[in-house]
mmCIF file of C-alpha atoms in Angstrom:
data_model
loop_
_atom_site.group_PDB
_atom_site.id
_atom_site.type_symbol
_atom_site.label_atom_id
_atom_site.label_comp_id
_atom_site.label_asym_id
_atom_site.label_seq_id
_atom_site.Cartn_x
_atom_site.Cartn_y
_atom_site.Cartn_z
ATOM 1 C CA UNK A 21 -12.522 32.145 -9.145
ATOM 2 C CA UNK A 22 -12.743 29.330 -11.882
ATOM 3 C CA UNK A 23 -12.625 25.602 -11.470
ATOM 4 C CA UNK A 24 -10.824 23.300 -13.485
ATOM 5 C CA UNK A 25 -10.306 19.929 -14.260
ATOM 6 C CA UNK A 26 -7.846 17.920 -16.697
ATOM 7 C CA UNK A 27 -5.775 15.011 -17.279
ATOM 8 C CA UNK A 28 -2.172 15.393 -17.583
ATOM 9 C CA UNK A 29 -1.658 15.181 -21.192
ATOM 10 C CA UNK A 30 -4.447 18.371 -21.006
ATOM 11 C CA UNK A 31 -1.410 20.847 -18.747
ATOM 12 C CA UNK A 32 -0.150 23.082 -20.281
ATOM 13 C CA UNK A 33 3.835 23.313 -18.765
ATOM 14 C CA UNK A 34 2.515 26.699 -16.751
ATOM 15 C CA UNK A 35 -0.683 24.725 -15.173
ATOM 16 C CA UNK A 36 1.706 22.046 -14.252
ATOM 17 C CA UNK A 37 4.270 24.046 -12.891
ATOM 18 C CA UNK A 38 1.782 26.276 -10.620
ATOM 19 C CA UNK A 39 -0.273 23.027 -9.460
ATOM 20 C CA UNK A 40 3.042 21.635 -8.357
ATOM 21 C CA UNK A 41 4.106 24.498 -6.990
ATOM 22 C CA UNK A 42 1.092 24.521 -4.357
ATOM 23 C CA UNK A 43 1.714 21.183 -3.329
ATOM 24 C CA UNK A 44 4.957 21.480 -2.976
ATOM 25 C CA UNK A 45 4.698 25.009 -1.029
ATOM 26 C CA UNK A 46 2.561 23.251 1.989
ATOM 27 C CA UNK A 47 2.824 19.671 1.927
ATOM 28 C CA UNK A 48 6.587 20.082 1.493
ATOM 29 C CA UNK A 49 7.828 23.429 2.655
ATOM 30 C CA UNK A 50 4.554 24.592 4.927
ATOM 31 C CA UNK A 51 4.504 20.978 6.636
ATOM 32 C CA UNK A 52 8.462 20.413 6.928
ATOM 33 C CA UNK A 53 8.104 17.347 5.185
ATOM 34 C CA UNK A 54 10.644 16.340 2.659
ATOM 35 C CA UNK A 55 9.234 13.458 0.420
ATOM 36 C CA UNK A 56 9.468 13.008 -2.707
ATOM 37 C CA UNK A 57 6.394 14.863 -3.821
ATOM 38 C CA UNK A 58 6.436 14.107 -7.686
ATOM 39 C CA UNK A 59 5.706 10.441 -6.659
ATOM 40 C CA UNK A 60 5.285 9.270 -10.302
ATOM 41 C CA UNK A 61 1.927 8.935 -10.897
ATOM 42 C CA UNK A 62 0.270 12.271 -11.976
ATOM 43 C CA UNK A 63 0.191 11.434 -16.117
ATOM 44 C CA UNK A 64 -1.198 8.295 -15.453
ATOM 45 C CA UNK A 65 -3.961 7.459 -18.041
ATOM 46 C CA UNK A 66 -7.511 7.707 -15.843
ATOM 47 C CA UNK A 67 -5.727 10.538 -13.713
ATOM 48 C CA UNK A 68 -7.896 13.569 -13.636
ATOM 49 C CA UNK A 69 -6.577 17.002 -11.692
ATOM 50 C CA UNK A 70 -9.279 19.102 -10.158
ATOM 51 C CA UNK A 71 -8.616 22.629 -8.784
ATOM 52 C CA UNK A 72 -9.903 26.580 -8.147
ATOM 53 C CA UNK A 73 -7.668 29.003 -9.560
ATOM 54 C CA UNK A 74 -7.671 32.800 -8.944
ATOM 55 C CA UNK A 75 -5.662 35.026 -12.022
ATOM 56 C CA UNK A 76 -4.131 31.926 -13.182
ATOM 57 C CA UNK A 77 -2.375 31.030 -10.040
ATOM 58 C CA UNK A 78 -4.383 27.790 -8.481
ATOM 59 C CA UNK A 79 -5.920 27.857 -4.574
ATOM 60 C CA UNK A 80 -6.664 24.547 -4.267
ATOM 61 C CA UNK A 81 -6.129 21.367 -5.640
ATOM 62 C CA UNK A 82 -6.984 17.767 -5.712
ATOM 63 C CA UNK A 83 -5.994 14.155 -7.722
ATOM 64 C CA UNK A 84 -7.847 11.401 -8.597
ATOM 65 C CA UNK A 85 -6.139 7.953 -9.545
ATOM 66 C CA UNK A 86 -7.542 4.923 -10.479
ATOM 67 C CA UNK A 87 -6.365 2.459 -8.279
ATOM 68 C CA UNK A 88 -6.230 -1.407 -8.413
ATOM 69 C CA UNK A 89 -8.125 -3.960 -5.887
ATOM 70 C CA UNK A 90 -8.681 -7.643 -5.436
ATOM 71 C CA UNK A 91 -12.283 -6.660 -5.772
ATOM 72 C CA UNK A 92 -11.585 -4.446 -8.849
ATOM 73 C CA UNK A 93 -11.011 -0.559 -9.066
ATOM 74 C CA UNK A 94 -11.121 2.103 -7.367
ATOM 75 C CA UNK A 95 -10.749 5.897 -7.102
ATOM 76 C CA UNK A 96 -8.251 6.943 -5.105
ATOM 77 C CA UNK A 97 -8.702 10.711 -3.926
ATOM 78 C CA UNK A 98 -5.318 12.500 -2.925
ATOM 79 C CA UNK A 99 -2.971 15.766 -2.555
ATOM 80 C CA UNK A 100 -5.635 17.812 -1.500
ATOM 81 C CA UNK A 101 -4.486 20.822 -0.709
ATOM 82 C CA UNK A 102 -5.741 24.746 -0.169
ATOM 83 C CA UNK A 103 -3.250 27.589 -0.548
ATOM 84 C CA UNK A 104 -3.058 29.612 3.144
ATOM 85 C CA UNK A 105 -4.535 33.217 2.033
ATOM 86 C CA UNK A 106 -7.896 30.663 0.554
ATOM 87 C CA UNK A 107 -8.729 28.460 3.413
ATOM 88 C CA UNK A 108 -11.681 28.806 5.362
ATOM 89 C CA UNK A 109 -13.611 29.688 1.791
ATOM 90 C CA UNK A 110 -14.678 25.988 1.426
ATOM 91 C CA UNK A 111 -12.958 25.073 -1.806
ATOM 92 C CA UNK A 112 -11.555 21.619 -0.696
ATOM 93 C CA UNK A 113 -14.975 20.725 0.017
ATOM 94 C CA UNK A 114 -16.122 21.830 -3.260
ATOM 95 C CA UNK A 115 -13.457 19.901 -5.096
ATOM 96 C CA UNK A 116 -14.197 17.098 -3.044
ATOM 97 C CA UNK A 117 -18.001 17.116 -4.311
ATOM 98 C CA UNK A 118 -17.087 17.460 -7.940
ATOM 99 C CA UNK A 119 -14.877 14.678 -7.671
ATOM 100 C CA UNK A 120 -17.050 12.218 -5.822
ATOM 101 C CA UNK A 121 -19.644 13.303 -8.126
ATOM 102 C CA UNK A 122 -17.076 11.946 -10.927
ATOM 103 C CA UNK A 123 -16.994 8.994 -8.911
ATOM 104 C CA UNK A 124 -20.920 8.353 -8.261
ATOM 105 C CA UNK A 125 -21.469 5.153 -7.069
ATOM 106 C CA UNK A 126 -18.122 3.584 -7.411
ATOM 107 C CA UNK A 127 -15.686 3.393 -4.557
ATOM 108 C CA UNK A 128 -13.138 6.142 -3.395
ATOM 109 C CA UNK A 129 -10.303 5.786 -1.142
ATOM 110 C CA UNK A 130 -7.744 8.506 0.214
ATOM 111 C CA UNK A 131 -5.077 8.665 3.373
ATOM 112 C CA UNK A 132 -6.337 11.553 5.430
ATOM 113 C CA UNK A 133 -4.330 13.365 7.767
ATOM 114 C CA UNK A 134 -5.976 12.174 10.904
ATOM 115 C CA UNK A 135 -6.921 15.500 12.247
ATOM 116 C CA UNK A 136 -9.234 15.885 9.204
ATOM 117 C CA UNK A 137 -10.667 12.832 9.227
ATOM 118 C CA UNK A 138 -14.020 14.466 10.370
ATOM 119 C CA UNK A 139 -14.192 16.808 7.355
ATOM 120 C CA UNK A 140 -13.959 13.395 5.179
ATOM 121 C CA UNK A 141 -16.434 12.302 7.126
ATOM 122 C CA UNK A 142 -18.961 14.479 6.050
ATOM 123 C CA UNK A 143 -18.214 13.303 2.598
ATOM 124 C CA UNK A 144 -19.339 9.394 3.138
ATOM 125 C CA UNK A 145 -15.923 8.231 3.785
ATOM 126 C CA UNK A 146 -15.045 6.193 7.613
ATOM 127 C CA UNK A 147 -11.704 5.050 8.405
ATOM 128 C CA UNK A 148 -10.720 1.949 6.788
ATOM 129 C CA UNK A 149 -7.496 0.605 8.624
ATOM 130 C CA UNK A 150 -5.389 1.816 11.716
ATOM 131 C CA UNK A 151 -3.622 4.889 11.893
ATOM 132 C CA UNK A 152 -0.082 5.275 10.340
ATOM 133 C CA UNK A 153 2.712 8.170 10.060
ATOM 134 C CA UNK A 154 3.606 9.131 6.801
ATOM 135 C CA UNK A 155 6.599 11.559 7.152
ATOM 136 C CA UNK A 156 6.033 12.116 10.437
ATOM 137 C CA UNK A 157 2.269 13.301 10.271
ATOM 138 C CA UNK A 158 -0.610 10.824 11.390
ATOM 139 C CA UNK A 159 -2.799 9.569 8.699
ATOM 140 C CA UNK A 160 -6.240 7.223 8.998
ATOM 141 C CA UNK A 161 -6.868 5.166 5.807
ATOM 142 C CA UNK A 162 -10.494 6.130 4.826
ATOM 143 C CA UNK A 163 -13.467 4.362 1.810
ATOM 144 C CA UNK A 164 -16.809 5.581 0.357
ATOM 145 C CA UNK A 165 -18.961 3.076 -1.059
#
């Protein structure tokens, strides 16, 4: 297993495809839930993509953004996601380290699907705002720091 990290410009068109590919497979297809998954912002400059792969072929995968508040920016955490045949082996939680450790003392924000807010939890981050359904699926707004 190796981990990775990169910005966009850093894919190569393989990488790319492949991280796609496992967020598309279960947030779109796994999760019935047809949104537009390229939502525009993954080759923004600041964007960094985080992920385990196994043989080339990634397991798990998360983005970081740098995102814009009154009170100036912050780092917003998103798309994680584990590949079926790796869950259970703790990756997210791994990726979820190196990133906040990329973070340190700044804030981080992320939308978590509510039945995970717990797992977050463990990370330093409490809900933020009410609950909300995005494509059907209940998510709690959650902030570190």
């Amino acid at each position: 297993m190796i981990f990775r990290t990169a910005s966009f410009q850093d894919l190569d068109a393989s990488t790319l495809y492949a991280l796609l590919k496992l967020r598309v497979d279960v947030f779109v297809v796994e999760q019935s839930c047809p949104y537009p998954e390229l939502d525009g912002r993954d080759g923004e400059p600041g964007t960094r993509h985080l992920w385990y792969e196994v043989d080339r072929r990634p397991v798990a995968y998360l983005r970081m953004l740098e995102d814009a508040e009154p009170d100036g920016p912050v780092c917003r955490i998103g798309r994680v996601v584990t590949a079926p045949e790796a869950r259970g082996d703790g990756l997210a939680g791994q990726l979820l380290t190196a990133a906040l450790a990329a973070v340190g003392e700044r804030p981080a924000v992320l939308d978590a699907q509510a039945h995970l807010a717990k797992f977050y939890a463990k990370y330093g981050f409490a809900p933020s705002g009410p609950e909300f359904l995005e494509d059907g699926i209940p998510h709690v707004p959650m902030r570190r720091g």
